[in-house]
């Protein structure tokens, strides 16, 4: 639930089912282009033993969309032991099981989706990703349904750092525009509502493994 009278922060997790995270075959093709290697004849999806095995840890059409939090909350399995077939919610559970039950066998575990910012930005630019945000609420005074629609398009690869020209800002946050007054009420500076600040100096990105 959003209180639209004040700025709100909405978080989208970049997991294997997020439409903003490139699929494994695209990531491999991206690094092959950077290295100057020839394109691969088969996709990494073809290496999965079965459709069900692949769909447990990543998206593949026409499987239903899932989220990593479903498995972390214990609602479904996301990893399966290839030696005994037992299912587990997280990679950590699979590794603990493998160390206890199959210590002499190598652990074959799918690689997690990459979260390298440069790879994600290249994927969004080349795929011309457009994020559409739809907010629907009820006007308590008029008792009517109110909708707001806005779209954000990924910029070209060389325009990501230009906050003024890009609909989507990377490594940026909204400038503070809400202050608390001595009497306890909140004051909103609407002139600063859309201002952005660069957060890379205050929060350097972690190294990409």
PDB file of C-alpha atoms in Angstrom:
ATOM      1  CA  UNK A   1       0.000   0.000   0.000  1.00  0.00           C
ATOM      2  CA  UNK A   2       1.364   3.438  -0.981  1.00  0.00           C
ATOM      3  CA  UNK A   3       0.560   6.758   0.643  1.00  0.00           C
ATOM      4  CA  UNK A   4       0.805   8.936  -2.463  1.00  0.00           C
ATOM      5  CA  UNK A   5       0.900  12.230  -0.582  1.00  0.00           C
ATOM      6  CA  UNK A   6       4.552  11.508   0.310  1.00  0.00           C
ATOM      7  CA  UNK A   7       7.414  10.047  -1.776  1.00  0.00           C
ATOM      8  CA  UNK A   8       7.571   6.259  -1.542  1.00  0.00           C
ATOM      9  CA  UNK A   9      10.372   3.774  -2.151  1.00  0.00           C
ATOM     10  CA  UNK A  10       9.469   0.648  -4.124  1.00  0.00           C
ATOM     11  CA  UNK A  11      12.099  -2.102  -4.336  1.00  0.00           C
ATOM     12  CA  UNK A  12      12.353  -4.676  -7.131  1.00  0.00           C
ATOM     13  CA  UNK A  13      14.667  -7.616  -6.490  1.00  0.00           C
ATOM     14  CA  UNK A  14      16.969  -8.654  -9.325  1.00  0.00           C
ATOM     15  CA  UNK A  15      16.672 -12.431  -9.162  1.00  0.00           C
ATOM     16  CA  UNK A  16      16.644 -15.073 -11.895  1.00  0.00           C
ATOM     17  CA  UNK A  17      12.987 -14.349 -12.753  1.00  0.00           C
ATOM     18  CA  UNK A  18      13.333 -10.572 -12.942  1.00  0.00           C
ATOM     19  CA  UNK A  19      12.727  -9.256 -16.491  1.00  0.00           C
ATOM     20  CA  UNK A  20      15.619  -6.826 -15.924  1.00  0.00           C
ATOM     21  CA  UNK A  21      18.185  -9.621 -15.473  1.00  0.00           C
ATOM     22  CA  UNK A  22      19.510 -11.034 -18.763  1.00  0.00           C
ATOM     23  CA  UNK A  23      19.118 -14.781 -19.327  1.00  0.00           C
ATOM     24  CA  UNK A  24      22.189 -16.983 -19.164  1.00  0.00           C
ATOM     25  CA  UNK A  25      22.432 -17.429 -22.944  1.00  0.00           C
ATOM     26  CA  UNK A  26      22.512 -13.633 -23.426  1.00  0.00           C
ATOM     27  CA  UNK A  27      25.207 -13.184 -20.772  1.00  0.00           C
ATOM     28  CA  UNK A  28      27.379 -15.831 -22.404  1.00  0.00           C
ATOM     29  CA  UNK A  29      26.918 -14.228 -25.830  1.00  0.00           C
ATOM     30  CA  UNK A  30      27.783 -10.814 -24.339  1.00  0.00           C
ATOM     31  CA  UNK A  31      31.099 -12.011 -22.922  1.00  0.00           C
ATOM     32  CA  UNK A  32      31.861 -13.887 -26.127  1.00  0.00           C
ATOM     33  CA  UNK A  33      31.434 -10.650 -28.085  1.00  0.00           C
ATOM     34  CA  UNK A  34      33.695  -8.797 -25.670  1.00  0.00           C
ATOM     35  CA  UNK A  35      36.402 -11.460 -26.004  1.00  0.00           C
ATOM     36  CA  UNK A  36      35.995 -11.654 -29.768  1.00  0.00           C
ATOM     37  CA  UNK A  37      35.028 -15.351 -29.672  1.00  0.00           C
ATOM     38  CA  UNK A  38      32.781 -17.010 -32.227  1.00  0.00           C
ATOM     39  CA  UNK A  39      29.078 -17.376 -31.296  1.00  0.00           C
ATOM     40  CA  UNK A  40      28.100 -20.593 -29.592  1.00  0.00           C
ATOM     41  CA  UNK A  41      26.184 -23.086 -31.746  1.00  0.00           C
ATOM     42  CA  UNK A  42      23.901 -24.226 -28.893  1.00  0.00           C
ATOM     43  CA  UNK A  43      22.346 -22.332 -25.999  1.00  0.00           C
ATOM     44  CA  UNK A  44      23.260 -22.926 -22.369  1.00  0.00           C
ATOM     45  CA  UNK A  45      19.580 -23.749 -21.866  1.00  0.00           C
ATOM     46  CA  UNK A  46      20.135 -26.876 -23.928  1.00  0.00           C
ATOM     47  CA  UNK A  47      22.614 -28.099 -21.294  1.00  0.00           C
ATOM     48  CA  UNK A  48      19.838 -28.512 -18.713  1.00  0.00           C
ATOM     49  CA  UNK A  49      18.820 -32.185 -18.339  1.00  0.00           C
ATOM     50  CA  UNK A  50      15.123 -31.349 -18.520  1.00  0.00           C
ATOM     51  CA  UNK A  51      12.677 -28.478 -18.697  1.00  0.00           C
ATOM     52  CA  UNK A  52      11.612 -28.986 -15.073  1.00  0.00           C
ATOM     53  CA  UNK A  53      15.231 -28.973 -13.867  1.00  0.00           C
ATOM     54  CA  UNK A  54      15.926 -25.650 -15.570  1.00  0.00           C
ATOM     55  CA  UNK A  55      12.641 -24.025 -14.535  1.00  0.00           C
ATOM     56  CA  UNK A  56      13.395 -24.576 -10.850  1.00  0.00           C
ATOM     57  CA  UNK A  57      16.221 -22.023 -10.733  1.00  0.00           C
ATOM     58  CA  UNK A  58      15.620 -19.752 -13.763  1.00  0.00           C
ATOM     59  CA  UNK A  59      12.874 -18.700 -16.131  1.00  0.00           C
ATOM     60  CA  UNK A  60      12.132 -20.541 -19.339  1.00  0.00           C
ATOM     61  CA  UNK A  61       9.025 -20.070 -21.446  1.00  0.00           C
ATOM     62  CA  UNK A  62       6.256 -21.172 -20.919  1.00  0.00           C
ATOM     63  CA  UNK A  63       6.919 -21.917 -17.255  1.00  0.00           C
ATOM     64  CA  UNK A  64       5.113 -19.686 -14.720  1.00  0.00           C
ATOM     65  CA  UNK A  65       6.983 -16.714 -13.332  1.00  0.00           C
ATOM     66  CA  UNK A  66       8.444 -17.306  -9.888  1.00  0.00           C
ATOM     67  CA  UNK A  67      10.516 -15.306  -7.423  1.00  0.00           C
ATOM     68  CA  UNK A  68      13.572 -16.315  -5.405  1.00  0.00           C
ATOM     69  CA  UNK A  69      11.810 -15.242  -2.204  1.00  0.00           C
ATOM     70  CA  UNK A  70       9.265 -18.059  -2.708  1.00  0.00           C
ATOM     71  CA  UNK A  71      11.970 -20.670  -2.174  1.00  0.00           C
ATOM     72  CA  UNK A  72      13.679 -18.733   0.624  1.00  0.00           C
ATOM     73  CA  UNK A  73      10.352 -18.646   2.507  1.00  0.00           C
ATOM     74  CA  UNK A  74      10.009 -22.425   2.108  1.00  0.00           C
ATOM     75  CA  UNK A  75       7.123 -22.411  -0.366  1.00  0.00           C
ATOM     76  CA  UNK A  76       8.921 -24.394  -3.069  1.00  0.00           C
ATOM     77  CA  UNK A  77      12.237 -25.967  -4.017  1.00  0.00           C
ATOM     78  CA  UNK A  78      14.795 -24.140  -6.128  1.00  0.00           C
ATOM     79  CA  UNK A  79      17.649 -26.659  -6.178  1.00  0.00           C
ATOM     80  CA  UNK A  80      17.665 -30.422  -6.556  1.00  0.00           C
ATOM     81  CA  UNK A  81      20.356 -32.957  -5.771  1.00  0.00           C
ATOM     82  CA  UNK A  82      21.293 -34.717  -8.998  1.00  0.00           C
ATOM     83  CA  UNK A  83      22.486 -37.793  -7.121  1.00  0.00           C
ATOM     84  CA  UNK A  84      19.434 -38.631  -5.000  1.00  0.00           C
ATOM     85  CA  UNK A  85      16.760 -36.293  -6.385  1.00  0.00           C
ATOM     86  CA  UNK A  86      15.944 -34.583  -3.084  1.00  0.00           C
ATOM     87  CA  UNK A  87      14.772 -30.961  -3.406  1.00  0.00           C
ATOM     88  CA  UNK A  88      15.963 -27.978  -1.384  1.00  0.00           C
ATOM     89  CA  UNK A  89      14.908 -24.364  -0.999  1.00  0.00           C
ATOM     90  CA  UNK A  90      18.320 -22.694  -1.351  1.00  0.00           C
ATOM     91  CA  UNK A  91      21.822 -23.452  -2.619  1.00  0.00           C
ATOM     92  CA  UNK A  92      23.055 -23.420   0.980  1.00  0.00           C
ATOM     93  CA  UNK A  93      20.710 -26.277   1.899  1.00  0.00           C
ATOM     94  CA  UNK A  94      21.864 -28.242  -1.143  1.00  0.00           C
ATOM     95  CA  UNK A  95      25.528 -27.756  -0.231  1.00  0.00           C
ATOM     96  CA  UNK A  96      24.931 -28.866   3.359  1.00  0.00           C
ATOM     97  CA  UNK A  97      23.087 -31.965   2.120  1.00  0.00           C
ATOM     98  CA  UNK A  98      25.843 -32.739  -0.379  1.00  0.00           C
ATOM     99  CA  UNK A  99      28.561 -32.409   2.263  1.00  0.00           C
ATOM    100  CA  UNK A 100      26.719 -34.795   4.601  1.00  0.00           C
ATOM    101  CA  UNK A 101      25.335 -37.366   2.166  1.00  0.00           C
ATOM    102  CA  UNK A 102      27.698 -37.272  -0.839  1.00  0.00           C
ATOM    103  CA  UNK A 103      31.066 -35.980   0.421  1.00  0.00           C
ATOM    104  CA  UNK A 104      33.049 -37.934  -2.179  1.00  0.00           C
ATOM    105  CA  UNK A 105      31.065 -36.720  -5.193  1.00  0.00           C
ATOM    106  CA  UNK A 106      31.576 -33.362  -6.974  1.00  0.00           C
ATOM    107  CA  UNK A 107      28.779 -30.836  -6.545  1.00  0.00           C
ATOM    108  CA  UNK A 108      27.230 -29.822  -9.864  1.00  0.00           C
ATOM    109  CA  UNK A 109      25.300 -26.635  -9.150  1.00  0.00           C
ATOM    110  CA  UNK A 110      23.889 -24.141 -11.688  1.00  0.00           C
ATOM    111  CA  UNK A 111      25.551 -20.744 -11.667  1.00  0.00           C
ATOM    112  CA  UNK A 112      23.388 -17.917 -10.336  1.00  0.00           C
ATOM    113  CA  UNK A 113      22.274 -15.178 -12.698  1.00  0.00           C
ATOM    114  CA  UNK A 114      24.777 -12.372 -13.060  1.00  0.00           C
ATOM    115  CA  UNK A 115      24.105  -9.033 -11.414  1.00  0.00           C
ATOM    116  CA  UNK A 116      27.035  -7.218 -13.033  1.00  0.00           C
ATOM    117  CA  UNK A 117      25.705  -3.672 -13.557  1.00  0.00           C
ATOM    118  CA  UNK A 118      27.458  -3.292 -16.905  1.00  0.00           C
ATOM    119  CA  UNK A 119      25.908  -6.505 -18.223  1.00  0.00           C
ATOM    120  CA  UNK A 120      22.424  -5.518 -17.056  1.00  0.00           C
ATOM    121  CA  UNK A 121      22.735  -2.035 -18.563  1.00  0.00           C
ATOM    122  CA  UNK A 122      23.935  -3.474 -21.874  1.00  0.00           C
ATOM    123  CA  UNK A 123      21.032  -5.943 -21.884  1.00  0.00           C
ATOM    124  CA  UNK A 124      18.476  -3.232 -21.160  1.00  0.00           C
ATOM    125  CA  UNK A 125      19.904  -0.930 -23.843  1.00  0.00           C
ATOM    126  CA  UNK A 126      20.183  -3.562 -26.562  1.00  0.00           C
ATOM    127  CA  UNK A 127      16.755  -5.018 -25.757  1.00  0.00           C
ATOM    128  CA  UNK A 128      15.175  -1.531 -25.557  1.00  0.00           C
ATOM    129  CA  UNK A 129      13.619  -2.352 -22.210  1.00  0.00           C
ATOM    130  CA  UNK A 130      10.657  -0.215 -21.181  1.00  0.00           C
ATOM    131  CA  UNK A 131       9.423  -0.286 -17.585  1.00  0.00           C
ATOM    132  CA  UNK A 132       5.739   0.596 -17.208  1.00  0.00           C
ATOM    133  CA  UNK A 133       4.544   1.610 -13.741  1.00  0.00           C
ATOM    134  CA  UNK A 134       0.828   1.554 -13.018  1.00  0.00           C
ATOM    135  CA  UNK A 135      -0.502   2.926  -9.739  1.00  0.00           C
ATOM    136  CA  UNK A 136      -4.181   2.500  -8.896  1.00  0.00           C
ATOM    137  CA  UNK A 137      -5.928   3.941  -5.887  1.00  0.00           C
ATOM    138  CA  UNK A 138      -9.207   5.272  -4.572  1.00  0.00           C
ATOM    139  CA  UNK A 139     -10.060   8.911  -4.048  1.00  0.00           C
ATOM    140  CA  UNK A 140     -11.641   8.944  -0.586  1.00  0.00           C
ATOM    141  CA  UNK A 141     -13.399  12.273  -1.208  1.00  0.00           C
ATOM    142  CA  UNK A 142     -15.046  11.401  -4.531  1.00  0.00           C
ATOM    143  CA  UNK A 143     -15.061   7.601  -4.003  1.00  0.00           C
ATOM    144  CA  UNK A 144     -13.655   7.101  -7.479  1.00  0.00           C
ATOM    145  CA  UNK A 145     -10.839   4.941  -8.812  1.00  0.00           C
ATOM    146  CA  UNK A 146      -7.746   6.896  -9.823  1.00  0.00           C
ATOM    147  CA  UNK A 147      -4.984   5.486 -12.015  1.00  0.00           C
ATOM    148  CA  UNK A 148      -1.546   6.767 -12.870  1.00  0.00           C
ATOM    149  CA  UNK A 149       0.579   5.377 -15.710  1.00  0.00           C
ATOM    150  CA  UNK A 150       4.159   6.209 -16.582  1.00  0.00           C
ATOM    151  CA  UNK A 151       6.798   4.499 -18.684  1.00  0.00           C
ATOM    152  CA  UNK A 152      10.583   4.548 -18.355  1.00  0.00           C
ATOM    153  CA  UNK A 153      12.741   3.592 -21.339  1.00  0.00           C
ATOM    154  CA  UNK A 154      16.304   2.330 -21.117  1.00  0.00           C
ATOM    155  CA  UNK A 155      18.758   4.803 -22.683  1.00  0.00           C
ATOM    156  CA  UNK A 156      21.577   3.973 -25.122  1.00  0.00           C
ATOM    157  CA  UNK A 157      24.643   2.438 -23.510  1.00  0.00           C
ATOM    158  CA  UNK A 158      26.592   5.707 -23.603  1.00  0.00           C
ATOM    159  CA  UNK A 159      23.842   7.744 -21.874  1.00  0.00           C
ATOM    160  CA  UNK A 160      23.390   5.876 -18.583  1.00  0.00           C
ATOM    161  CA  UNK A 161      25.357   8.445 -16.556  1.00  0.00           C
ATOM    162  CA  UNK A 162      23.344  11.385 -17.894  1.00  0.00           C
ATOM    163  CA  UNK A 163      20.605  11.715 -15.291  1.00  0.00           C
ATOM    164  CA  UNK A 164      18.981  14.615 -17.151  1.00  0.00           C
ATOM    165  CA  UNK A 165      18.533  12.703 -20.423  1.00  0.00           C
ATOM    166  CA  UNK A 166      17.792   9.181 -19.162  1.00  0.00           C
ATOM    167  CA  UNK A 167      14.448   7.943 -17.849  1.00  0.00           C
ATOM    168  CA  UNK A 168      16.277   5.347 -15.732  1.00  0.00           C
ATOM    169  CA  UNK A 169      19.103   6.416 -13.427  1.00  0.00           C
ATOM    170  CA  UNK A 170      21.698   3.878 -12.295  1.00  0.00           C
ATOM    171  CA  UNK A 171      23.567   4.350  -8.976  1.00  0.00           C
ATOM    172  CA  UNK A 172      21.283   7.229  -8.067  1.00  0.00           C
ATOM    173  CA  UNK A 173      18.720   8.015  -5.394  1.00  0.00           C
ATOM    174  CA  UNK A 174      16.121  10.688  -4.913  1.00  0.00           C
ATOM    175  CA  UNK A 175      17.342  13.734  -3.036  1.00  0.00           C
ATOM    176  CA  UNK A 176      15.788  14.234   0.411  1.00  0.00           C
ATOM    177  CA  UNK A 177      12.636  16.290   0.029  1.00  0.00           C
ATOM    178  CA  UNK A 178      10.749  15.517   3.239  1.00  0.00           C
ATOM    179  CA  UNK A 179      11.719  17.119   6.549  1.00  0.00           C
ATOM    180  CA  UNK A 180      10.170  16.773   9.979  1.00  0.00           C
ATOM    181  CA  UNK A 181       9.209  20.037  11.662  1.00  0.00           C
ATOM    182  CA  UNK A 182       9.635  20.699  15.406  1.00  0.00           C
ATOM    183  CA  UNK A 183       5.913  20.171  15.966  1.00  0.00           C
ATOM    184  CA  UNK A 184       6.164  16.647  14.539  1.00  0.00           C
ATOM    185  CA  UNK A 185       4.526  17.284  11.161  1.00  0.00           C
ATOM    186  CA  UNK A 186       6.199  16.643   7.788  1.00  0.00           C
ATOM    187  CA  UNK A 187       7.058  19.251   5.202  1.00  0.00           C
ATOM    188  CA  UNK A 188       7.497  18.264   1.532  1.00  0.00           C
ATOM    189  CA  UNK A 189       9.714  20.304  -0.791  1.00  0.00           C
ATOM    190  CA  UNK A 190       7.969  19.712  -4.122  1.00  0.00           C
ATOM    191  CA  UNK A 191      10.695  21.640  -5.973  1.00  0.00           C
ATOM    192  CA  UNK A 192      13.133  18.847  -5.042  1.00  0.00           C
ATOM    193  CA  UNK A 193      10.691  16.005  -5.660  1.00  0.00           C
ATOM    194  CA  UNK A 194      12.447  14.805  -8.842  1.00  0.00           C
ATOM    195  CA  UNK A 195      16.039  15.739  -7.942  1.00  0.00           C
ATOM    196  CA  UNK A 196      18.594  12.912  -8.000  1.00  0.00           C
ATOM    197  CA  UNK A 197      21.886  12.434  -6.193  1.00  0.00           C
ATOM    198  CA  UNK A 198      24.758  10.156  -7.164  1.00  0.00           C
ATOM    199  CA  UNK A 199      25.254   7.467  -4.510  1.00  0.00           C
ATOM    200  CA  UNK A 200      28.463   5.927  -5.866  1.00  0.00           C
ATOM    201  CA  UNK A 201      30.699   8.096  -3.690  1.00  0.00           C
ATOM    202  CA  UNK A 202      28.837   7.312  -0.459  1.00  0.00           C
ATOM    203  CA  UNK A 203      28.167   3.637  -1.271  1.00  0.00           C
ATOM    204  CA  UNK A 204      30.856   2.139  -3.553  1.00  0.00           C
ATOM    205  CA  UNK A 205      29.631  -0.955  -5.448  1.00  0.00           C
ATOM    206  CA  UNK A 206      30.846  -4.372  -4.225  1.00  0.00           C
ATOM    207  CA  UNK A 207      33.324  -6.272  -6.389  1.00  0.00           C
ATOM    208  CA  UNK A 208      31.767  -8.530  -9.010  1.00  0.00           C
ATOM    209  CA  UNK A 209      32.989 -12.115  -8.754  1.00  0.00           C
TER     210      UNK A 209
END
